[in-house]
Amino acid sequence: MSDARRPEFPDLRGPVTLALLGALLPVLMFAGLFAGAIPLEIETVVNSLLGRDGPRQDFIVLQSRLPRALLAALAGGALALSGALIQALMRNPLASPKIVGINSGAAFAVLVTAFYIPALPHSLLPVPAALGGLMAGALVWWCAQRGDIDPRQLTLVGLAVGLTLDAGVDALLVANTGPESSAPLIWLTGSLWGRGWTHLASVAPVLLTLATAALILAFRLDLQALGPRRAAGLGVRIGLERTLALLAAVILASVAVSVVGVLGFVGLMAPHVATRLVGGRHRIMLPTAALFGAVLTVGADTLGRAIRPPLEISAGILTALMGAAFFIWLLIAEDRRI
């Protein structure tokens, strides 16, 4: 039967990729319980987790490394989701929370608060971080509304805003050179050092809520990709939904930065890797990017503690090294398409 139609097989890339990443994430989180200045045996870790008799290190496992692993996964997933939303909204594959200045705005606001309002509890630092990120995002968005700006030009505007805020961060560090500046310096490198349950509790409700909202908006982003007229005909309120998605992206990145510092390029790499793994449909790409961002951050944090204990390399340093190489490759790939 030459004219018989070939059977159509479902695209299993998305479910398979999500399953693999979902299985890899807890494995890396479990591995992170062993890495650090004090290496632990598997029996010690399991006894602490399960409350069994025998050799245990409850404080190290339950109060230090476990919340740190959970926070790394949550922050990495939030940054990846933020990057995917920003790339979709700006229609620019080179955009990310770091490149458009959101991370820098959040970092600047957190440092101002830490240096000049030291009485503010650490659990409230996500509030000034979100305000700083919104300030940077609003400035970039305002520039975008000034005319029909090309997405590449919009990225340059974001870079200018980010560099300006980075200069503000440097000025704050120079003006505050006492012992109180050591912790912010470590934090700025994208470190999870000293993070515990308090930090996790301060950001988890916001990040989980916004992540859920972003995944709900995924279908609407797919409709917007059809074009303004078709999307409007299908009931999409383009202006409102783009604004909501942008707000979610800015606050996701800003709140994550408030507790883990500036993790370089997670928001740039994760959406691109996800797109290459499962395609560009946001319904499957967004959760894939979130899982990959979580895997990347947990893996970087674990590796940074395992390379040369008791020394610790910040996760942000490792993700920046990987991100820089990825960014160069991406620029070359984009240039060849033109």
PDB file of N, CA, C and O in Angstrom, residues 270-334:
ATOM      1  N   ALA A 270      19.937  27.707  30.802  1.00  0.00           N
ATOM      2  CA  ALA A 270      18.871  26.730  30.992  1.00  0.00           C
ATOM      3  C   ALA A 270      17.797  26.775  29.907  1.00  0.00           C
ATOM      4  O   ALA A 270      17.418  25.719  29.376  1.00  0.00           O
ATOM      5  N   PRO A 271      17.272  27.961  29.514  1.00  0.00           N
ATOM      6  CA  PRO A 271      16.247  27.964  28.457  1.00  0.00           C
ATOM      7  C   PRO A 271      16.760  27.440  27.125  1.00  0.00           C
ATOM      8  O   PRO A 271      16.027  26.751  26.397  1.00  0.00           O
ATOM      9  N   HIS A 272      18.015  27.744  26.784  1.00  0.00           N
ATOM     10  CA  HIS A 272      18.561  27.283  25.512  1.00  0.00           C
ATOM     11  C   HIS A 272      18.746  25.768  25.509  1.00  0.00           C
ATOM     12  O   HIS A 272      18.412  25.091  24.529  1.00  0.00           O
ATOM     13  N   VAL A 273      19.277  25.234  26.604  1.00  0.00           N
ATOM     14  CA  VAL A 273      19.445  23.785  26.684  1.00  0.00           C
ATOM     15  C   VAL A 273      18.087  23.102  26.624  1.00  0.00           C
ATOM     16  O   VAL A 273      17.904  22.086  25.934  1.00  0.00           O
ATOM     17  N   ALA A 274      17.107  23.652  27.349  1.00  0.00           N
ATOM     18  CA  ALA A 274      15.766  23.071  27.349  1.00  0.00           C
ATOM     19  C   ALA A 274      15.163  23.087  25.947  1.00  0.00           C
ATOM     20  O   ALA A 274      14.524  22.113  25.518  1.00  0.00           O
ATOM     21  N   THR A 275      15.338  24.193  25.220  1.00  0.00           N
ATOM     22  CA  THR A 275      14.796  24.290  23.867  1.00  0.00           C
ATOM     23  C   THR A 275      15.408  23.245  22.950  1.00  0.00           C
ATOM     24  O   THR A 275      14.717  22.630  22.121  1.00  0.00           O
ATOM     25  N   ARG A 276      16.703  23.017  23.099  1.00  0.00           N
ATOM     26  CA  ARG A 276      17.362  22.024  22.262  1.00  0.00           C
ATOM     27  C   ARG A 276      16.970  20.598  22.642  1.00  0.00           C
ATOM     28  O   ARG A 276      17.024  19.696  21.818  1.00  0.00           O
ATOM     29  N   LEU A 277      16.565  20.402  23.883  1.00  0.00           N
ATOM     30  CA  LEU A 277      16.183  19.068  24.326  1.00  0.00           C
ATOM     31  C   LEU A 277      14.738  18.723  23.975  1.00  0.00           C
ATOM     32  O   LEU A 277      14.446  17.583  23.576  1.00  0.00           O
ATOM     33  N   VAL A 278      13.820  19.684  24.141  1.00  0.00           N
ATOM     34  CA  VAL A 278      12.390  19.359  24.004  1.00  0.00           C
ATOM     35  C   VAL A 278      11.658  20.237  22.999  1.00  0.00           C
ATOM     36  O   VAL A 278      10.454  20.058  22.788  1.00  0.00           O
ATOM     37  N   GLY A 279      12.330  21.199  22.370  1.00  0.00           N
ATOM     38  CA  GLY A 279      11.651  22.081  21.434  1.00  0.00           C
ATOM     39  C   GLY A 279      11.212  23.376  22.093  1.00  0.00           C
ATOM     40  O   GLY A 279      11.436  23.608  23.286  1.00  0.00           O
ATOM     41  N   GLY A 280      10.568  24.240  21.322  1.00  0.00           N
ATOM     42  CA  GLY A 280      10.259  25.577  21.779  1.00  0.00           C
ATOM     43  C   GLY A 280       8.890  25.793  22.377  1.00  0.00           C
ATOM     44  O   GLY A 280       8.565  26.923  22.762  1.00  0.00           O
ATOM     45  N   ARG A 281       8.060  24.766  22.488  1.00  0.00           N
ATOM     46  CA  ARG A 281       6.743  24.946  23.092  1.00  0.00           C
ATOM     47  C   ARG A 281       6.911  25.234  24.581  1.00  0.00           C
ATOM     48  O   ARG A 281       7.480  24.425  25.314  1.00  0.00           O
ATOM     49  N   HIS A 282       6.381  26.364  25.016  1.00  0.00           N
ATOM     50  CA  HIS A 282       6.611  26.784  26.392  1.00  0.00           C
ATOM     51  C   HIS A 282       5.978  25.839  27.406  1.00  0.00           C
ATOM     52  O   HIS A 282       6.443  25.747  28.543  1.00  0.00           O
ATOM     53  N   ARG A 283       4.923  25.142  27.023  1.00  0.00           N
ATOM     54  CA  ARG A 283       4.257  24.239  27.955  1.00  0.00           C
ATOM     55  C   ARG A 283       5.193  23.155  28.463  1.00  0.00           C
ATOM     56  O   ARG A 283       5.067  22.698  29.606  1.00  0.00           O
ATOM     57  N   ILE A 284       6.136  22.731  27.631  1.00  0.00           N
ATOM     58  CA  ILE A 284       7.088  21.705  28.035  1.00  0.00           C
ATOM     59  C   ILE A 284       8.472  22.299  28.255  1.00  0.00           C
ATOM     60  O   ILE A 284       9.266  21.785  29.057  1.00  0.00           O
ATOM     61  N   MET A 285       8.778  23.391  27.559  1.00  0.00           N
ATOM     62  CA  MET A 285      10.097  23.987  27.691  1.00  0.00           C
ATOM     63  C   MET A 285      10.307  24.633  29.058  1.00  0.00           C
ATOM     64  O   MET A 285      11.390  24.521  29.661  1.00  0.00           O
ATOM     65  N   LEU A 286       9.297  25.330  29.591  1.00  0.00           N
ATOM     66  CA  LEU A 286       9.462  26.014  30.869  1.00  0.00           C
ATOM     67  C   LEU A 286       9.759  25.042  32.019  1.00  0.00           C
ATOM     68  O   LEU A 286      10.709  25.266  32.775  1.00  0.00           O
ATOM     69  N   PRO A 287       8.988  23.968  32.211  1.00  0.00           N
ATOM     70  CA  PRO A 287       9.358  23.042  33.292  1.00  0.00           C
ATOM     71  C   PRO A 287      10.696  22.362  33.059  1.00  0.00           C
ATOM     72  O   PRO A 287      11.428  22.087  34.022  1.00  0.00           O
ATOM     73  N   THR A 288      11.045  22.113  31.793  1.00  0.00           N
ATOM     74  CA  THR A 288      12.350  21.519  31.504  1.00  0.00           C
ATOM     75  C   THR A 288      13.468  22.482  31.871  1.00  0.00           C
ATOM     76  O   THR A 288      14.483  22.083  32.474  1.00  0.00           O
ATOM     77  N   ALA A 289      13.310  23.760  31.529  1.00  0.00           N
ATOM     78  CA  ALA A 289      14.312  24.757  31.887  1.00  0.00           C
ATOM     79  C   ALA A 289      14.446  24.882  33.397  1.00  0.00           C
ATOM     80  O   ALA A 289      15.561  24.995  33.927  1.00  0.00           O
ATOM     81  N   ALA A 290      13.317  24.863  34.110  1.00  0.00           N
ATOM     82  CA  ALA A 290      13.365  24.975  35.570  1.00  0.00           C
ATOM     83  C   ALA A 290      14.129  23.799  36.181  1.00  0.00           C
ATOM     84  O   ALA A 290      14.975  23.987  37.067  1.00  0.00           O
ATOM     85  N   LEU A 291      13.844  22.599  35.711  1.00  0.00           N
ATOM     86  CA  LEU A 291      14.551  21.429  36.238  1.00  0.00           C
ATOM     87  C   LEU A 291      16.027  21.463  35.892  1.00  0.00           C
ATOM     88  O   LEU A 291      16.892  21.133  36.722  1.00  0.00           O
ATOM     89  N   PHE A 292      16.348  21.893  34.662  1.00  0.00           N
ATOM     90  CA  PHE A 292      17.758  21.956  34.286  1.00  0.00           C
ATOM     91  C   PHE A 292      18.485  23.021  35.107  1.00  0.00           C
ATOM     92  O   PHE A 292      19.627  22.825  35.525  1.00  0.00           O
ATOM     93  N   GLY A 293      17.841  24.165  35.350  1.00  0.00           N
ATOM     94  CA  GLY A 293      18.455  25.187  36.186  1.00  0.00           C
ATOM     95  C   GLY A 293      18.699  24.692  37.596  1.00  0.00           C
ATOM     96  O   GLY A 293      19.737  25.000  38.206  1.00  0.00           O
ATOM     97  N   ALA A 294      17.758  23.920  38.133  1.00  0.00           N
ATOM     98  CA  ALA A 294      17.941  23.344  39.465  1.00  0.00           C
ATOM     99  C   ALA A 294      19.098  22.352  39.473  1.00  0.00           C
ATOM    100  O   ALA A 294      19.943  22.362  40.378  1.00  0.00           O
ATOM    101  N   VAL A 295      19.157  21.485  38.455  1.00  0.00           N
ATOM    102  CA  VAL A 295      20.245  20.509  38.357  1.00  0.00           C
ATOM    103  C   VAL A 295      21.588  21.221  38.231  1.00  0.00           C
ATOM    104  O   VAL A 295      22.576  20.849  38.885  1.00  0.00           O
ATOM    105  N   LEU A 296      21.637  22.255  37.398  1.00  0.00           N
ATOM    106  CA  LEU A 296      22.883  22.992  37.182  1.00  0.00           C
ATOM    107  C   LEU A 296      23.373  23.642  38.472  1.00  0.00           C
ATOM    108  O   LEU A 296      24.564  23.568  38.812  1.00  0.00           O
ATOM    109  N   THR A 297      22.483  24.278  39.221  1.00  0.00           N
ATOM    110  CA  THR A 297      22.879  24.981  40.431  1.00  0.00           C
ATOM    111  C   THR A 297      23.270  24.014  41.545  1.00  0.00           C
ATOM    112  O   THR A 297      24.284  24.224  42.232  1.00  0.00           O
ATOM    113  N   VAL A 298      22.495  22.970  41.750  1.00  0.00           N
ATOM    114  CA  VAL A 298      22.845  21.975  42.762  1.00  0.00           C
ATOM    115  C   VAL A 298      24.168  21.305  42.410  1.00  0.00           C
ATOM    116  O   VAL A 298      25.031  21.099  43.282  1.00  0.00           O
ATOM    117  N   GLY A 299      24.351  20.980  41.132  1.00  0.00           N
ATOM    118  CA  GLY A 299      25.604  20.364  40.713  1.00  0.00           C
ATOM    119  C   GLY A 299      26.795  21.279  40.909  1.00  0.00           C
ATOM    120  O   GLY A 299      27.865  20.842  41.365  1.00  0.00           O
ATOM    121  N   ALA A 300      26.649  22.563  40.590  1.00  0.00           N
ATOM    122  CA  ALA A 300      27.741  23.517  40.766  1.00  0.00           C
ATOM    123  C   ALA A 300      28.081  23.705  42.239  1.00  0.00           C
ATOM    124  O   ALA A 300      29.256  23.781  42.627  1.00  0.00           O
ATOM    125  N   ASP A 301      27.059  23.776  43.084  1.00  0.00           N
ATOM    126  CA  ASP A 301      27.304  23.942  44.520  1.00  0.00           C
ATOM    127  C   ASP A 301      27.993  22.711  45.102  1.00  0.00           C
ATOM    128  O   ASP A 301      28.932  22.830  45.897  1.00  0.00           O
ATOM    129  N   THR A 302      27.541  21.533  44.710  1.00  0.00           N
ATOM    130  CA  THR A 302      28.165  20.299  45.192  1.00  0.00           C
ATOM    131  C   THR A 302      29.604  20.185  44.709  1.00  0.00           C
ATOM    132  O   THR A 302      30.514  19.853  45.485  1.00  0.00           O
ATOM    133  N   LEU A 303      29.833  20.486  43.441  1.00  0.00           N
ATOM    134  CA  LEU A 303      31.183  20.407  42.884  1.00  0.00           C
ATOM    135  C   LEU A 303      32.100  21.423  43.549  1.00  0.00           C
ATOM    136  O   LEU A 303      33.272  21.123  43.835  1.00  0.00           O
ATOM    137  N   GLY A 304      31.591  22.622  43.809  1.00  0.00           N
ATOM    138  CA  GLY A 304      32.415  23.652  44.441  1.00  0.00           C
ATOM    139  C   GLY A 304      32.880  23.267  45.829  1.00  0.00           C
ATOM    140  O   GLY A 304      33.950  23.698  46.280  1.00  0.00           O
ATOM    141  N   ARG A 305      32.093  22.458  46.535  1.00  0.00           N
ATOM    142  CA  ARG A 305      32.491  22.004  47.865  1.00  0.00           C
ATOM    143  C   ARG A 305      33.364  20.757  47.824  1.00  0.00           C
ATOM    144  O   ARG A 305      34.058  20.446  48.792  1.00  0.00           O
ATOM    145  N   ALA A 306      33.303  20.009  46.700  1.00  0.00           N
ATOM    146  CA  ALA A 306      34.009  18.732  46.622  1.00  0.00           C
ATOM    147  C   ALA A 306      35.381  18.831  45.976  1.00  0.00           C
ATOM    148  O   ALA A 306      36.202  17.927  46.151  1.00  0.00           O
ATOM    149  N   ILE A 307      35.649  19.931  45.242  1.00  0.00           N
ATOM    150  CA  ILE A 307      36.904  20.011  44.484  1.00  0.00           C
ATOM    151  C   ILE A 307      38.117  19.986  45.402  1.00  0.00           C
ATOM    152  O   ILE A 307      39.050  19.191  45.216  1.00  0.00           O
ATOM    153  N   ARG A 308      38.123  20.872  46.414  1.00  0.00           N
ATOM    154  CA  ARG A 308      39.305  20.974  47.269  1.00  0.00           C
ATOM    155  C   ARG A 308      38.901  21.334  48.697  1.00  0.00           C
ATOM    156  O   ARG A 308      39.136  22.443  49.156  1.00  0.00           O
ATOM    157  N   PRO A 309      38.265  20.413  49.405  1.00  0.00           N
ATOM    158  CA  PRO A 309      37.885  20.732  50.776  1.00  0.00           C
ATOM    159  C   PRO A 309      39.140  20.929  51.649  1.00  0.00           C
ATOM    160  O   PRO A 309      40.174  20.300  51.377  1.00  0.00           O
ATOM    161  N   PRO A 310      39.101  21.798  52.669  1.00  0.00           N
ATOM    162  CA  PRO A 310      37.936  22.536  53.168  1.00  0.00           C
ATOM    163  C   PRO A 310      37.648  23.837  52.419  1.00  0.00           C
ATOM    164  O   PRO A 310      36.731  24.554  52.792  1.00  0.00           O
ATOM    165  N   LEU A 311      38.435  24.150  51.373  1.00  0.00           N
ATOM    166  CA  LEU A 311      38.132  25.341  50.588  1.00  0.00           C
ATOM    167  C   LEU A 311      36.832  25.128  49.812  1.00  0.00           C
ATOM    168  O   LEU A 311      36.512  24.006  49.418  1.00  0.00           O
ATOM    169  N   GLU A 312      36.125  26.220  49.566  1.00  0.00           N
ATOM    170  CA  GLU A 312      34.839  26.136  48.881  1.00  0.00           C
ATOM    171  C   GLU A 312      34.797  27.132  47.727  1.00  0.00           C
ATOM    172  O   GLU A 312      35.061  28.315  47.916  1.00  0.00           O
ATOM    173  N   ILE A 313      34.514  26.630  46.546  1.00  0.00           N
ATOM    174  CA  ILE A 313      34.361  27.481  45.375  1.00  0.00           C
ATOM    175  C   ILE A 313      32.884  27.784  45.202  1.00  0.00           C
ATOM    176  O   ILE A 313      32.054  26.869  45.153  1.00  0.00           O
ATOM    177  N   SER A 314      32.559  29.057  45.119  1.00  0.00           N
ATOM    178  CA  SER A 314      31.154  29.455  45.018  1.00  0.00           C
ATOM    179  C   SER A 314      30.510  28.867  43.767  1.00  0.00           C
ATOM    180  O   SER A 314      31.139  28.771  42.705  1.00  0.00           O
ATOM    181  N   ALA A 315      29.257  28.496  43.899  1.00  0.00           N
ATOM    182  CA  ALA A 315      28.516  27.967  42.751  1.00  0.00           C
ATOM    183  C   ALA A 315      28.456  28.991  41.629  1.00  0.00           C
ATOM    184  O   ALA A 315      28.491  28.639  40.441  1.00  0.00           O
ATOM    185  N   GLY A 316      28.369  30.287  41.988  1.00  0.00           N
ATOM    186  CA  GLY A 316      28.308  31.329  40.973  1.00  0.00           C
ATOM    187  C   GLY A 316      29.558  31.407  40.114  1.00  0.00           C
ATOM    188  O   GLY A 316      29.478  31.767  38.934  1.00  0.00           O
ATOM    189  N   ILE A 317      30.703  31.088  40.696  1.00  0.00           N
ATOM    190  CA  ILE A 317      31.947  31.101  39.914  1.00  0.00           C
ATOM    191  C   ILE A 317      31.917  29.995  38.868  1.00  0.00           C
ATOM    192  O   ILE A 317      32.273  30.207  37.698  1.00  0.00           O
ATOM    193  N   LEU A 318      31.474  28.811  39.266  1.00  0.00           N
ATOM    194  CA  LEU A 318      31.435  27.686  38.329  1.00  0.00           C
ATOM    195  C   LEU A 318      30.379  27.901  37.250  1.00  0.00           C
ATOM    196  O   LEU A 318      30.627  27.620  36.065  1.00  0.00           O
ATOM    197  N   THR A 319      29.207  28.398  37.625  1.00  0.00           N
ATOM    198  CA  THR A 319      28.187  28.640  36.603  1.00  0.00           C
ATOM    199  C   THR A 319      28.594  29.765  35.664  1.00  0.00           C
ATOM    200  O   THR A 319      28.252  29.751  34.479  1.00  0.00           O
ATOM    201  N   ALA A 320      29.361  30.750  36.182  1.00  0.00           N
ATOM    202  CA  ALA A 320      29.835  31.828  35.317  1.00  0.00           C
ATOM    203  C   ALA A 320      30.857  31.311  34.311  1.00  0.00           C
ATOM    204  O   ALA A 320      30.855  31.725  33.139  1.00  0.00           O
ATOM    205  N   LEU A 321      31.734  30.402  34.740  1.00  0.00           N
ATOM    206  CA  LEU A 321      32.708  29.828  33.814  1.00  0.00           C
ATOM    207  C   LEU A 321      32.005  29.046  32.713  1.00  0.00           C
ATOM    208  O   LEU A 321      32.332  29.172  31.524  1.00  0.00           O
ATOM    209  N   MET A 322      31.036  28.228  33.102  1.00  0.00           N
ATOM    210  CA  MET A 322      30.277  27.474  32.104  1.00  0.00           C
ATOM    211  C   MET A 322      29.454  28.409  31.227  1.00  0.00           C
ATOM    212  O   MET A 322      29.362  28.234  30.013  1.00  0.00           O
ATOM    213  N   GLY A 323      28.870  29.428  31.854  1.00  0.00           N
ATOM    214  CA  GLY A 323      28.033  30.356  31.117  1.00  0.00           C
ATOM    215  C   GLY A 323      28.804  31.192  30.127  1.00  0.00           C
ATOM    216  O   GLY A 323      28.304  31.501  29.036  1.00  0.00           O
ATOM    217  N   ALA A 324      30.027  31.589  30.491  1.00  0.00           N
ATOM    218  CA  ALA A 324      30.836  32.389  29.574  1.00  0.00           C
ATOM    219  C   ALA A 324      31.146  31.603  28.298  1.00  0.00           C
ATOM    220  O   ALA A 324      31.021  32.127  27.180  1.00  0.00           O
ATOM    221  N   ALA A 325      31.547  30.338  28.478  1.00  0.00           N
ATOM    222  CA  ALA A 325      31.814  29.499  27.303  1.00  0.00           C
ATOM    223  C   ALA A 325      30.539  29.298  26.484  1.00  0.00           C
ATOM    224  O   ALA A 325      30.559  29.363  25.241  1.00  0.00           O
ATOM    225  N   PHE A 326      29.436  29.072  27.148  1.00  0.00           N
ATOM    226  CA  PHE A 326      28.161  28.881  26.450  1.00  0.00           C
ATOM    227  C   PHE A 326      27.742  30.152  25.722  1.00  0.00           C
ATOM    228  O   PHE A 326      27.234  30.101  24.598  1.00  0.00           O
ATOM    229  N   PHE A 327      27.957  31.305  26.354  1.00  0.00           N
ATOM    230  CA  PHE A 327      27.576  32.581  25.758  1.00  0.00           C
ATOM    231  C   PHE A 327      28.368  32.839  24.479  1.00  0.00           C
ATOM    232  O   PHE A 327      27.818  33.290  23.472  1.00  0.00           O
ATOM    233  N   ILE A 328      29.652  32.545  24.497  1.00  0.00           N
ATOM    234  CA  ILE A 328      30.487  32.729  23.305  1.00  0.00           C
ATOM    235  C   ILE A 328      30.004  31.813  22.180  1.00  0.00           C
ATOM    236  O   ILE A 328      29.862  32.232  21.019  1.00  0.00           O
ATOM    237  N   TRP A 329      29.735  30.558  22.535  1.00  0.00           N
ATOM    238  CA  TRP A 329      29.235  29.629  21.519  1.00  0.00           C
ATOM    239  C   TRP A 329      27.901  30.111  20.969  1.00  0.00           C
ATOM    240  O   TRP A 329      27.642  30.029  19.757  1.00  0.00           O
ATOM    241  N   LEU A 330      27.040  30.635  21.831  1.00  0.00           N
ATOM    242  CA  LEU A 330      25.724  31.091  21.399  1.00  0.00           C
ATOM    243  C   LEU A 330      25.829  32.289  20.466  1.00  0.00           C
ATOM    244  O   LEU A 330      25.119  32.380  19.457  1.00  0.00           O
ATOM    245  N   LEU A 331      26.733  33.206  20.782  1.00  0.00           N
ATOM    246  CA  LEU A 331      26.932  34.359  19.914  1.00  0.00           C
ATOM    247  C   LEU A 331      27.411  33.926  18.527  1.00  0.00           C
ATOM    248  O   LEU A 331      26.959  34.453  17.514  1.00  0.00           O
ATOM    249  N   ILE A 332      28.329  32.964  18.499  1.00  0.00           N
ATOM    250  CA  ILE A 332      28.832  32.477  17.217  1.00  0.00           C
ATOM    251  C   ILE A 332      27.705  31.797  16.431  1.00  0.00           C
ATOM    252  O   ILE A 332      27.554  32.000  15.222  1.00  0.00           O
ATOM    253  N   ALA A 333      26.902  30.991  17.134  1.00  0.00           N
ATOM    254  CA  ALA A 333      25.797  30.293  16.468  1.00  0.00           C
ATOM    255  C   ALA A 333      24.769  31.268  15.922  1.00  0.00           C
ATOM    256  O   ALA A 333      24.263  31.111  14.804  1.00  0.00           O
ATOM    257  N   GLU A 334      24.443  32.322  16.707  1.00  0.00           N
ATOM    258  CA  GLU A 334      23.476  33.320  16.245  1.00  0.00           C
ATOM    259  C   GLU A 334      24.026  34.097  15.061  1.00  0.00           C
ATOM    260  O   GLU A 334      23.305  34.450  14.141  1.00  0.00           O
TER     261      GLU A 334
END
